[in-house]
mmCIF file of C-alpha atoms and ligand atoms in Angstrom:
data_model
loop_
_atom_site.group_PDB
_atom_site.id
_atom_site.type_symbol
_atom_site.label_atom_id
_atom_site.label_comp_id
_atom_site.label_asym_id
_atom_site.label_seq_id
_atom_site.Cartn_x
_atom_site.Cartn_y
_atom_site.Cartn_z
ATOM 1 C CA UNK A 7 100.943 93.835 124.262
ATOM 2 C CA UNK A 8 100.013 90.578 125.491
ATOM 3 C CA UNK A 9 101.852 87.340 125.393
ATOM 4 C CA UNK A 10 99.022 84.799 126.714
ATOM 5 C CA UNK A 11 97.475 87.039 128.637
ATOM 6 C CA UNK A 12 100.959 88.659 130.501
ATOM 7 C CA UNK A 13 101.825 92.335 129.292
ATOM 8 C CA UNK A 14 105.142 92.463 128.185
ATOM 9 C CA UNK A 15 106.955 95.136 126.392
ATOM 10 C CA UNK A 16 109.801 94.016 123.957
ATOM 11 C CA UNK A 17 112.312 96.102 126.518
ATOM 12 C CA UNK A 18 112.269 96.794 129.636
ATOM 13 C CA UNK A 19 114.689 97.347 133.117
ATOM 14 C CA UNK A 20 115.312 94.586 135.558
ATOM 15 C CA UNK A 21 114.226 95.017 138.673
ATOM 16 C CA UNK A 22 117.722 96.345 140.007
ATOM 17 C CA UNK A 23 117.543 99.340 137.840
ATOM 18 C CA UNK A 24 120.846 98.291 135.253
ATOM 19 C CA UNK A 25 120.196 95.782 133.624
ATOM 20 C CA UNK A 26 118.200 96.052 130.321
ATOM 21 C CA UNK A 27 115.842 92.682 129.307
ATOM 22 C CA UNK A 28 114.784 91.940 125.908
ATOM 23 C CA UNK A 29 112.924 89.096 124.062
ATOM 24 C CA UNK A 30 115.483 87.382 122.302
ATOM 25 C CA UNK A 31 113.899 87.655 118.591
ATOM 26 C CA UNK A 32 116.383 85.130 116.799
ATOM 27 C CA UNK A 33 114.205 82.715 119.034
ATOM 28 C CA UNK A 34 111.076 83.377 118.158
ATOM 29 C CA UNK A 35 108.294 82.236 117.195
ATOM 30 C CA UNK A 36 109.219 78.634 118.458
ATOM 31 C CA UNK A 37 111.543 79.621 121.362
ATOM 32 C CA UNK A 38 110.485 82.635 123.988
ATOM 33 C CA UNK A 39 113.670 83.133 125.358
ATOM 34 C CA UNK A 40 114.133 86.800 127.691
ATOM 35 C CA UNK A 41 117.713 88.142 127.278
ATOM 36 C CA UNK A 42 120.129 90.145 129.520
ATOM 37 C CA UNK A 43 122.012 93.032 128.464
ATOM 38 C CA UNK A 44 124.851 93.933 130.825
ATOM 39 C CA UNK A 45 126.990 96.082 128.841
ATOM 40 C CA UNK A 46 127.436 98.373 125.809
ATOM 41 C CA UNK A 47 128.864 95.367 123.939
ATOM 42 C CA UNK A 48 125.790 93.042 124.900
ATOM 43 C CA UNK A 49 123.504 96.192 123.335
ATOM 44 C CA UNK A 50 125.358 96.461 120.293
ATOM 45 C CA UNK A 51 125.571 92.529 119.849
ATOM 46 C CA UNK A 52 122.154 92.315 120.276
ATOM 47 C CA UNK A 53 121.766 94.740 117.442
ATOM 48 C CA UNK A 54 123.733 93.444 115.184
ATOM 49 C CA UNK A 55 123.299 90.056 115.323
ATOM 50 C CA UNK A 56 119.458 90.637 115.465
ATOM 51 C CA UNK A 57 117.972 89.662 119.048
ATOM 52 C CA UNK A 58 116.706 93.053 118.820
ATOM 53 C CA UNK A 59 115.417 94.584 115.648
ATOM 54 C CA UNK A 60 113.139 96.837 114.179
ATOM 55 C CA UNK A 61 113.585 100.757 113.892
ATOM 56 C CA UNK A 62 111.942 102.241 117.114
ATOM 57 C CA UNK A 63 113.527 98.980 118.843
ATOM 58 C CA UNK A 64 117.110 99.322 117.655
ATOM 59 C CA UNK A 65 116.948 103.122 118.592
ATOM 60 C CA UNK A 66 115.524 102.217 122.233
ATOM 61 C CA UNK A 67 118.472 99.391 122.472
ATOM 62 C CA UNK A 68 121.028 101.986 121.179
ATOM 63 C CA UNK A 69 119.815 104.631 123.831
ATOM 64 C CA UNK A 70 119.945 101.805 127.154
ATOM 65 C CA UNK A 71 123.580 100.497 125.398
ATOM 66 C CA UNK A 72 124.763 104.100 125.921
ATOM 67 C CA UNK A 73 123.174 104.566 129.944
ATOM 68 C CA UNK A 74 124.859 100.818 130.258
ATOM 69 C CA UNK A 75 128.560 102.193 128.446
ATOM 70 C CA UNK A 76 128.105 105.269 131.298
ATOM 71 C CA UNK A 77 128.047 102.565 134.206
ATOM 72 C CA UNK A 78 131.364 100.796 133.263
ATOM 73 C CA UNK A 79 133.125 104.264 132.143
ATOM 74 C CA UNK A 80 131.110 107.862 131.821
ATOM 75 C CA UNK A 81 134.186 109.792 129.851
ATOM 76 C CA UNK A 82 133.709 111.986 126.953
ATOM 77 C CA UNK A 83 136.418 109.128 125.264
ATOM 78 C CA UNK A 84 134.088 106.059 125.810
ATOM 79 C CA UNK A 85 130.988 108.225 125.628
ATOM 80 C CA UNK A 86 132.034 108.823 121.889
ATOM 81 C CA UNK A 87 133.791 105.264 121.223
ATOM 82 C CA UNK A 88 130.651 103.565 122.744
ATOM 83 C CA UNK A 89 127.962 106.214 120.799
ATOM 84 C CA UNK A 90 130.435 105.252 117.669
ATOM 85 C CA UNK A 91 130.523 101.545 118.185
ATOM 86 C CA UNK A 92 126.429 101.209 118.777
ATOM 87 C CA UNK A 93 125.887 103.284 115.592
ATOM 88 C CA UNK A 94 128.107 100.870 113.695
ATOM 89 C CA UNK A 95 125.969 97.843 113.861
ATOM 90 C CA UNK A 96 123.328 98.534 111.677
ATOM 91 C CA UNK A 97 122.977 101.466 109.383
ATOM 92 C CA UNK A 98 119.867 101.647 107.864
ATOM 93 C CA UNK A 99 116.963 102.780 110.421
ATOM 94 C CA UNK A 100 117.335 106.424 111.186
ATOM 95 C CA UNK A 101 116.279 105.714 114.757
ATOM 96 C CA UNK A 102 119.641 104.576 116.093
ATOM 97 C CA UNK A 103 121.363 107.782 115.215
ATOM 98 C CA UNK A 104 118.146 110.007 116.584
ATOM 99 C CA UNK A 105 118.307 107.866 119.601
ATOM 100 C CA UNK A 106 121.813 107.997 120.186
ATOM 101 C CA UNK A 107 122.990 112.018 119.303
ATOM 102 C CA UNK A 108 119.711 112.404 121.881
ATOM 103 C CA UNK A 109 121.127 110.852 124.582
ATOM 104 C CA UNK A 110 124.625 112.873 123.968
ATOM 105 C CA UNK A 111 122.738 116.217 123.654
ATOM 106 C CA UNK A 112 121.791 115.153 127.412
ATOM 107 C CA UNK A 113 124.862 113.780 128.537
ATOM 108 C CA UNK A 114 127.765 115.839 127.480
ATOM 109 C CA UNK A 115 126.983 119.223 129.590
ATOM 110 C CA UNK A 116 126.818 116.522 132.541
ATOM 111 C CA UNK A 117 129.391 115.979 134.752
ATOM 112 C CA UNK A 118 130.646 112.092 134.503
ATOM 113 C CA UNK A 119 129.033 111.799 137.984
ATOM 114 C CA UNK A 120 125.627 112.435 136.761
ATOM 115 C CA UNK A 121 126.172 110.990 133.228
ATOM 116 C CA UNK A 122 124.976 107.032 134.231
ATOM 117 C CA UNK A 123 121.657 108.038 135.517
ATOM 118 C CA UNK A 124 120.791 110.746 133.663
ATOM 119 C CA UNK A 125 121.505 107.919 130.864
ATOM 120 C CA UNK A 126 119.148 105.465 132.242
ATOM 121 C CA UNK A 127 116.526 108.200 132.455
ATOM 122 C CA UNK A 128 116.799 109.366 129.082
ATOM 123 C CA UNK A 129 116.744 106.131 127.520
ATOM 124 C CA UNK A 130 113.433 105.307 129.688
ATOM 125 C CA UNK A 131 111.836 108.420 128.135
ATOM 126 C CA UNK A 132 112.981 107.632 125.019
ATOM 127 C CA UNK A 133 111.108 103.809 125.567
ATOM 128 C CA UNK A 134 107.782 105.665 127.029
ATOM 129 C CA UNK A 135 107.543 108.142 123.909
ATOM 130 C CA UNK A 136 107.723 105.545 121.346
ATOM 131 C CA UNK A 137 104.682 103.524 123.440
ATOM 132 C CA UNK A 138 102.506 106.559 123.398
ATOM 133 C CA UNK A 139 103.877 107.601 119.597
ATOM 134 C CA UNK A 140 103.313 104.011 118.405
ATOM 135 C CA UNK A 141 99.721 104.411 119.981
ATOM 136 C CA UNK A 142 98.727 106.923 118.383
ATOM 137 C CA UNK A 143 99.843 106.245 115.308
ATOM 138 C CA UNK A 144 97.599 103.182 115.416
ATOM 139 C CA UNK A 145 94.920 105.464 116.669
ATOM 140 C CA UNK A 146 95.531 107.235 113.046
ATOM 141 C CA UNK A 147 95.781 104.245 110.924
ATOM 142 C CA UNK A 148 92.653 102.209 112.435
ATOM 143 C CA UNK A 149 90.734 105.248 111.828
ATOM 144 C CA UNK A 150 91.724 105.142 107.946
ATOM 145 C CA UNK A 151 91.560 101.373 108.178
ATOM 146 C CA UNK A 152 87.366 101.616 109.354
ATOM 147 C CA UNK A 153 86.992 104.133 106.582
ATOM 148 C CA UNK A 154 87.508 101.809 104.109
ATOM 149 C CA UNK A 155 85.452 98.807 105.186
ATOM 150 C CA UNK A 156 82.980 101.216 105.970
ATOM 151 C CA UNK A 157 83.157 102.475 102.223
ATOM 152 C CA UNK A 158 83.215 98.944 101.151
ATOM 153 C CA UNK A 159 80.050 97.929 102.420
ATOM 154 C CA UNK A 160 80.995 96.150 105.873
ATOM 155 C CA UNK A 161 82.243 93.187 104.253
ATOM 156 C CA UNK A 162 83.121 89.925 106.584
ATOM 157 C CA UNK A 163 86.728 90.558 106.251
ATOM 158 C CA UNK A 164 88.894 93.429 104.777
ATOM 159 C CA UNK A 165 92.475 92.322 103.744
ATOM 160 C CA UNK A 166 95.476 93.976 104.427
ATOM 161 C CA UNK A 167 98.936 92.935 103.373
ATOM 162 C CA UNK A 168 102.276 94.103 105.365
ATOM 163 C CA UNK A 169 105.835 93.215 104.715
ATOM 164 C CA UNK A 170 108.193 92.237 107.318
ATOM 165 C CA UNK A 171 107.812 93.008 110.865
ATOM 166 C CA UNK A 172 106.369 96.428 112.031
ATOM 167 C CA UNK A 173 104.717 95.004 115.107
ATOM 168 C CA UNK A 174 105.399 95.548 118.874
ATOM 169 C CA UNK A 175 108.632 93.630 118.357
ATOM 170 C CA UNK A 176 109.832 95.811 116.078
ATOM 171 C CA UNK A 177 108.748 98.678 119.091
ATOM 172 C CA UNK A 178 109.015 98.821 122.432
ATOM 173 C CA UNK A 179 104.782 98.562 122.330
ATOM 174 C CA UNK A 180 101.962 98.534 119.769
ATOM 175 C CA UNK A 181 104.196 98.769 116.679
ATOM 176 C CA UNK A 182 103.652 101.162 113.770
ATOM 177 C CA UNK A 183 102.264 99.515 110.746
ATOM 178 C CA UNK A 184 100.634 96.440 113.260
ATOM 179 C CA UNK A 185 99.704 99.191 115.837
ATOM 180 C CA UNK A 186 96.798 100.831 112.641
ATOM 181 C CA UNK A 187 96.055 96.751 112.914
ATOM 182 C CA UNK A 188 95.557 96.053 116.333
ATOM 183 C CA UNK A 189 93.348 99.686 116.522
ATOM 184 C CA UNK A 190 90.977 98.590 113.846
ATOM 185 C CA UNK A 191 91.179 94.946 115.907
ATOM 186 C CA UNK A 192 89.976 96.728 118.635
ATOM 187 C CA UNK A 193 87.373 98.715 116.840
ATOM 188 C CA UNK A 194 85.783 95.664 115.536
ATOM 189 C CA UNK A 195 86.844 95.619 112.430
ATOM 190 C CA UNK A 196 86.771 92.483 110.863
ATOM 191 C CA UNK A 197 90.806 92.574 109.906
ATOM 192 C CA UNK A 198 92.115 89.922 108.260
ATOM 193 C CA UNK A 199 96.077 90.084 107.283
ATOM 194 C CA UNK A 200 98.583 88.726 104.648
ATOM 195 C CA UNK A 201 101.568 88.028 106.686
ATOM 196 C CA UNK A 202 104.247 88.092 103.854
ATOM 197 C CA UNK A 203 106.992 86.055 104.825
ATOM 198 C CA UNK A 204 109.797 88.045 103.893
ATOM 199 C CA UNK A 205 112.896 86.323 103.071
ATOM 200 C CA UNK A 206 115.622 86.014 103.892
ATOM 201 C CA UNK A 207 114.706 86.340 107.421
ATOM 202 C CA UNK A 208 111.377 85.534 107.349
ATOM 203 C CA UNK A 209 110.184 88.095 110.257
ATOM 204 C CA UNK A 210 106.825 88.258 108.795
ATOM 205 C CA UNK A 211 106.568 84.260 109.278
ATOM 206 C CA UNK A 212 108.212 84.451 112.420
ATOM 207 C CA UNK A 213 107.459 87.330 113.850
ATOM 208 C CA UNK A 214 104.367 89.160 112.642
ATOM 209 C CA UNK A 215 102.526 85.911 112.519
ATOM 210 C CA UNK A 216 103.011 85.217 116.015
ATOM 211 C CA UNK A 217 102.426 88.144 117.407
ATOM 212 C CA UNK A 218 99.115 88.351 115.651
ATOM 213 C CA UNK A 219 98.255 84.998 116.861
ATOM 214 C CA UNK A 220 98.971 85.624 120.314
ATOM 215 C CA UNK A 221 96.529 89.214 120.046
ATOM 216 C CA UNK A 222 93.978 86.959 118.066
ATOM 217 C CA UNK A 223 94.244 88.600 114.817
ATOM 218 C CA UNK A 224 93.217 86.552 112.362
ATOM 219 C CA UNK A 225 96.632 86.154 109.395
ATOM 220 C CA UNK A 226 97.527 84.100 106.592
ATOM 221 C CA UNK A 227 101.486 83.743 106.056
ATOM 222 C CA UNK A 228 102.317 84.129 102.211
ATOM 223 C CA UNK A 229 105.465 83.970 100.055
ATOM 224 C CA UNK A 230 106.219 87.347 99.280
ATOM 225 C CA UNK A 231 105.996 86.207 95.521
ATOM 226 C CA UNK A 232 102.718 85.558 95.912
ATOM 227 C CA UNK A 233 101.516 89.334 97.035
ATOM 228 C CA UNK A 234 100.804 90.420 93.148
ATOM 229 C CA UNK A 235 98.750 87.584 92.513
ATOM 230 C CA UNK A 236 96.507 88.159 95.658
ATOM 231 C CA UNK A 237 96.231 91.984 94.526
ATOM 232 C CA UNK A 238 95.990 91.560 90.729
ATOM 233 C CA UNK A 239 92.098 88.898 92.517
ATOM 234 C CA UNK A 240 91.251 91.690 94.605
ATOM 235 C CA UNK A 241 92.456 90.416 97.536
ATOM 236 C CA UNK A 242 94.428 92.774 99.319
ATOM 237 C CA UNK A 243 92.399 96.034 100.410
ATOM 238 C CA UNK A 244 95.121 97.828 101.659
ATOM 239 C CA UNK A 245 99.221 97.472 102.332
ATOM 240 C CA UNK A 246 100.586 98.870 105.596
ATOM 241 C CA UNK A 247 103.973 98.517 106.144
ATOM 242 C CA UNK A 248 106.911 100.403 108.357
ATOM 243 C CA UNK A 249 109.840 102.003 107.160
ATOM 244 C CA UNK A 250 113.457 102.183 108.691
ATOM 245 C CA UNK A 251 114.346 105.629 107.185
ATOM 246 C CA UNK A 252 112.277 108.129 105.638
ATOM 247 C CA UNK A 253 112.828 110.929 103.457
ATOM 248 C CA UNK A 254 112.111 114.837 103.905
ATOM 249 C CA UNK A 255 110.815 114.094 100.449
ATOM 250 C CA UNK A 256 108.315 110.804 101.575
ATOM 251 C CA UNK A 257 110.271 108.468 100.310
ATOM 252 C CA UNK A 258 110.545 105.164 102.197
ATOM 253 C CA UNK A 259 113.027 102.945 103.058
ATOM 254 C CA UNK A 260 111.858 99.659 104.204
ATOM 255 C CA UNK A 261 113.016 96.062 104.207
ATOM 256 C CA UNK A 262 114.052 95.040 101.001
ATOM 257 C CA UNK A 263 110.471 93.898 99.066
ATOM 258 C CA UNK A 264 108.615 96.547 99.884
ATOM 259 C CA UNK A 265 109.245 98.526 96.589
ATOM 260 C CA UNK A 266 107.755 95.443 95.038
ATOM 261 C CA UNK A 267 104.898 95.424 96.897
ATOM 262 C CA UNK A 268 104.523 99.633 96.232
ATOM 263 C CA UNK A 269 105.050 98.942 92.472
ATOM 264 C CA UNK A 270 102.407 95.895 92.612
ATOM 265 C CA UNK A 271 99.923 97.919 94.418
ATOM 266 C CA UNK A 272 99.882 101.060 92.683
ATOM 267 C CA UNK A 273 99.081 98.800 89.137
ATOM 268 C CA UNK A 274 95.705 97.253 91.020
ATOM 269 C CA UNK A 275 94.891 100.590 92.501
ATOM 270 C CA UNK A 276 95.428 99.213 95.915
ATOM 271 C CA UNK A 277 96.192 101.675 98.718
ATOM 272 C CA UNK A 278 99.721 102.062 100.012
ATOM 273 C CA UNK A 279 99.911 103.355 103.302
ATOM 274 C CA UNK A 280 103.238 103.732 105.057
ATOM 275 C CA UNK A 281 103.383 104.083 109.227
ATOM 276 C CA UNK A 282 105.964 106.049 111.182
ATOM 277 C CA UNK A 283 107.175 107.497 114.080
ATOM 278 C CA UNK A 284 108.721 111.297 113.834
ATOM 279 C CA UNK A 285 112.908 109.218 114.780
ATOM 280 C CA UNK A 286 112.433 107.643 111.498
ATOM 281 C CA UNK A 287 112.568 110.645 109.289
ATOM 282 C CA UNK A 288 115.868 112.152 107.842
ATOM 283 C CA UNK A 289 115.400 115.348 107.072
ATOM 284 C CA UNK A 290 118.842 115.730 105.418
ATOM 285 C CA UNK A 291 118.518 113.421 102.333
ATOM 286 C CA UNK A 292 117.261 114.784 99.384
ATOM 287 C CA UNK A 293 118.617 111.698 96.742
ATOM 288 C CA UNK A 294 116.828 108.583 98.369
ATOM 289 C CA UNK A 295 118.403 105.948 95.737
ATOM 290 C CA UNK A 296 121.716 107.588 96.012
ATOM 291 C CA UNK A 297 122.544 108.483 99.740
ATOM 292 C CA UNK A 298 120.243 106.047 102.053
ATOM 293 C CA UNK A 299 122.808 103.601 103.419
ATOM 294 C CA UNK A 300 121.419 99.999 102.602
ATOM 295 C CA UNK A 301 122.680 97.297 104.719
ATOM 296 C CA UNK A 302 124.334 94.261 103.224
ATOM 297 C CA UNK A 303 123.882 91.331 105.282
ATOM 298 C CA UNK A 304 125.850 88.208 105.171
ATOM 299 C CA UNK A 305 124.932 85.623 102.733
ATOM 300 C CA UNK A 306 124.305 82.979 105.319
ATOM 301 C CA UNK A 307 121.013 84.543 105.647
ATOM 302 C CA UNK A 308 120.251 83.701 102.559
ATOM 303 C CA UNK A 309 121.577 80.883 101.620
ATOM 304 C CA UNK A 310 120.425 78.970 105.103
ATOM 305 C CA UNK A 311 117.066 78.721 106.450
ATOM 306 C CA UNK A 312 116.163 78.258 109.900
ATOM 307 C CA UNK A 313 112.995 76.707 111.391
ATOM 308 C CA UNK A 314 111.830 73.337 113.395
ATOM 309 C CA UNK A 315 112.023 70.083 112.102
ATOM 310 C CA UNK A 316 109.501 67.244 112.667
ATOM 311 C CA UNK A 317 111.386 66.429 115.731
ATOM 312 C CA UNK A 318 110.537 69.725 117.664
ATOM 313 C CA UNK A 319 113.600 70.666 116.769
ATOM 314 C CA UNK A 320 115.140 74.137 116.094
ATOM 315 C CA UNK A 321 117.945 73.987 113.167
ATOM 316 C CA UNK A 322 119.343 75.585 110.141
ATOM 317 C CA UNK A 323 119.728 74.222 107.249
ATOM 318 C CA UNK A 324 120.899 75.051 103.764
ATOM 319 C CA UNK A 325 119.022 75.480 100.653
ATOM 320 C CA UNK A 326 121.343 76.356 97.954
ATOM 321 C CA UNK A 327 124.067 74.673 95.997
ATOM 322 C CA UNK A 328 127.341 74.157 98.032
ATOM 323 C CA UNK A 329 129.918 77.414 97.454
ATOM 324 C CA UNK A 330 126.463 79.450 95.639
ATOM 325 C CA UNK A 331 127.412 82.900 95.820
ATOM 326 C CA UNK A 332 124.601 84.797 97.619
ATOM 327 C CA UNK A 333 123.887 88.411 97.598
ATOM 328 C CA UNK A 334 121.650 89.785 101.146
ATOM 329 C CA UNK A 335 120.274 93.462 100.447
ATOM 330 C CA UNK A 336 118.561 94.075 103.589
ATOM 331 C CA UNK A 337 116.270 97.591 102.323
ATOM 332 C CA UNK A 338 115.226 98.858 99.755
ATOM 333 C CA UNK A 339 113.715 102.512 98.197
ATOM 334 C CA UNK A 340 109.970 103.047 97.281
ATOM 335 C CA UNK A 341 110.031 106.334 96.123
ATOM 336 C CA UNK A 342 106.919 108.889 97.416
ATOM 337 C CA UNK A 343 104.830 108.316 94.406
ATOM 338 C CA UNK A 344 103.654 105.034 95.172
ATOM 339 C CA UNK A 345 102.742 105.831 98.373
ATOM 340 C CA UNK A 346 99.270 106.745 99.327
ATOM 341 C CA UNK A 347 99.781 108.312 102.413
ATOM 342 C CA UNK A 348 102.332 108.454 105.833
ATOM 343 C CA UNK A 349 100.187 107.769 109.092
ATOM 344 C CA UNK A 350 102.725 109.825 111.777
ATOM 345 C CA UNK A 351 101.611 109.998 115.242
ATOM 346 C CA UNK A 352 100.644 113.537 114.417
ATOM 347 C CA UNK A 353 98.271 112.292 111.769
ATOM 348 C CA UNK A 354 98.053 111.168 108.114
ATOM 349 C CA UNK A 355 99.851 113.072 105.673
ATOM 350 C CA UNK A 356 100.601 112.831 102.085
ATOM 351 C CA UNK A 357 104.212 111.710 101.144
ATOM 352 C CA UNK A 358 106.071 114.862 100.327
ATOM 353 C CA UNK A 359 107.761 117.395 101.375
ATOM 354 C CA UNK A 360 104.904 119.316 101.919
ATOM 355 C CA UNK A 361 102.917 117.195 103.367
ATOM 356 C CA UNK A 362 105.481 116.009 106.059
ATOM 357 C CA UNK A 363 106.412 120.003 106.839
ATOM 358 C CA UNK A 364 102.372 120.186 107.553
ATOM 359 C CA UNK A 365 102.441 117.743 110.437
ATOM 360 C CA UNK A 366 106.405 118.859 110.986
ATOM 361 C CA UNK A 367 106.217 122.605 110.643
ATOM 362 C CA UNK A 368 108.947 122.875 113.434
ATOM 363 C CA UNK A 369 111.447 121.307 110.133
ATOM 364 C CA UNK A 370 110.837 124.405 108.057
ATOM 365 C CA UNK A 371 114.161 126.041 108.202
HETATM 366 O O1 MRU B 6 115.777 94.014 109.467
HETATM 367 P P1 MRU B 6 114.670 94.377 110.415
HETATM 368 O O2 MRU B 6 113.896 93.204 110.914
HETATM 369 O O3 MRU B 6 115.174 95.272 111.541
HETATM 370 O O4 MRU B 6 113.683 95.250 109.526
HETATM 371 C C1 MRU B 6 112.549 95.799 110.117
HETATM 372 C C2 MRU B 6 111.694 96.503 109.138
HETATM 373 O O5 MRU B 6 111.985 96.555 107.970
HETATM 374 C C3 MRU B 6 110.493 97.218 109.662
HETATM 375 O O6 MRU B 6 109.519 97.286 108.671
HETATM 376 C C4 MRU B 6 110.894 98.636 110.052
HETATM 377 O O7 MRU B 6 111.959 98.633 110.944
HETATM 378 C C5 MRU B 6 109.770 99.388 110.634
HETATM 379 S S1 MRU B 6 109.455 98.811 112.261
HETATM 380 C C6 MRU B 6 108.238 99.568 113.025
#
């Protein structure tokens, strides 16, 4: 996508062929700031700490951490320590572990010798897939998205509300939930979008909101309090949002809110439609609640705020009572029934089992 006119991916190689760039996305939206990654520890940092984030992203970051970890040492010891080390630093999105037990299916038959580049290659394949998956899953969703405006009459704006980030940043291009956006965008639809904010982090503030801007999407930021009011008025036409792990059975992990927004929606008869790439889905939970890990952030996150003061300046600053105990549940569960449908980049299916093994029949064991 475009940053004032200048295509830019959210990661990409440097021109000598090792190092791995990024758009540092604790930055944004005030600061555009591109980032180096040298080694496995920058890529993991980087992960953890946020620069990069997202599903498809961290997955993409995990698979260039493990070509980097082959430069300084290809071994089947660091191979495994470095895999092991990447997969610790977040462990919600499915995507890290697809991208990472990918890259090892490639690499251990290699001899070390061949083991850095065949890295590198992998983990560019892996970054052009999710581009052409990401487009086509907008290709799905915008069609869905014209459908309804077209049933509504053509009206001068159709709303749609989405949660978080699930833009090109959280991608290497397009996005997944943004991506349906950006088709319809380009369709002419007239798309209008609630931005909801998203505490504690605020990437739909931050990040969707800029991005949008800078594709000329027209977006309203909201408190994420505020999303049941807007649907209870009529509105919010639809809810797209992404999802950092989904079930064999449709259910949907996303950042923490979205069950909200599911449970709000499906008492005002809005549409819930949830947009994914096939690395998100685990195929081996069957209890969602009980067995999808759900990061725990630190506290800071929530009991700090950062943004730019009247100055121009960047800074945190604290909101709660000194010594306030703070809980930060990253993700949350919103189980298959209140979703309306899963727009894949094989198509739209209904969130079950069934309907996933339609689009997926190669998971039918
Ligand atoms: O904590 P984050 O910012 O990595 O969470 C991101 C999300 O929750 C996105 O909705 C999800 O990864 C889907 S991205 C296409």
């Amino acid at each position: 996508m475009k940053i004032d006119g200048t295509p830019y991916r959210s990661i990409w190689l440097a021109d000598d062929g090792q190092t791995v760039h990024i758009i540092d996305q604790t930055k944004l939206p005030h600061i555009f700031e591109i980032a180096d990654l040298k080694s496995a520890l920058d890529a993991a940092t980087a992960i953890r700490d946020m620069l990069v984030r997202g599903a498809p992203l961290i997955g993409a970051t995990g698979a260039y951490g493990l070509a980097l970890a082959m430069r300084e040492d290809a071994s089947d010891t660091n191979l495994d320590s470095a895999s092991d080390a990447l997969l610790q630093t977040r462990p919600t999105a499915s995507n890290l572990a697809w991208a990472l037990n990918n890259l090892k299916e490639v690499l251990i038959p290699l001899p070390e010798s061949q083991r850095e580049a065949a890295a590198y290659q992998r983990a560019s394949e892996i970054c052009e897939d999710d581009v052409a998956t990401c487009r086509a899953i907008g290709e799905h969703g915008a069609s869905i998205i014209e459908k309804l405006w077209i049933s509504k009459g053509r009206p001068d704006r159709i709303n749609i509300l989405t949660h978080c980030n699930a833009g090109w940043l959280a991608t290497v291009d397009w996005g997944t939930a943004l991506s349906a956006i950006y088709g319809a965008h380009e369709k002419g639809v007239p798309v209008h979008v609630w931005a909801d904010e998203t505490r504690p982090r605020n990437q739909g503030a931050s990040l969707t909101a800029w991005e949008l801007g800078k594709h000329g999407v027209k977006h309203t930021v909201i408190v994420g309090n505020a999303s049941g009011h807007l649907m209870q008025h009529g509105q919010v036409d639809m809810c797209i949002v992404g999802t950092d792990r989904t079930t064999a059975a449709g259910d949907v992990c996303n950042k923490v809110g979205t069950y909200l927004k599911a449970l709000a929606a499906h008492d005002n008869d809005v549409p819930f439609y949830v947009a994914l790439p096939h690395s998100t889905i685990d195929w081996s939970i069957n209890d969602s609640i009980r067995d999808v890990p759900i990061e725990i952030r630190s506290p800071e996150e929530v009991t700090h705020v950062w943004g730019k003061d009247s100055e121009g300046e960047v800074a945190s600053v604290q909101i709660t009572p000194d010594d306030t105990a703070a809980l930060n549940v990253a993700f949350d569960v919103t189980p298959a029934r209140y979703v309306t449908g899963l727009i894949t980049e094989r198509g739209i299916c209904e969130a079950s089992v069934q309907g996933l093994l339609n689009l997926y029949p190669e998971q039918k064991t």
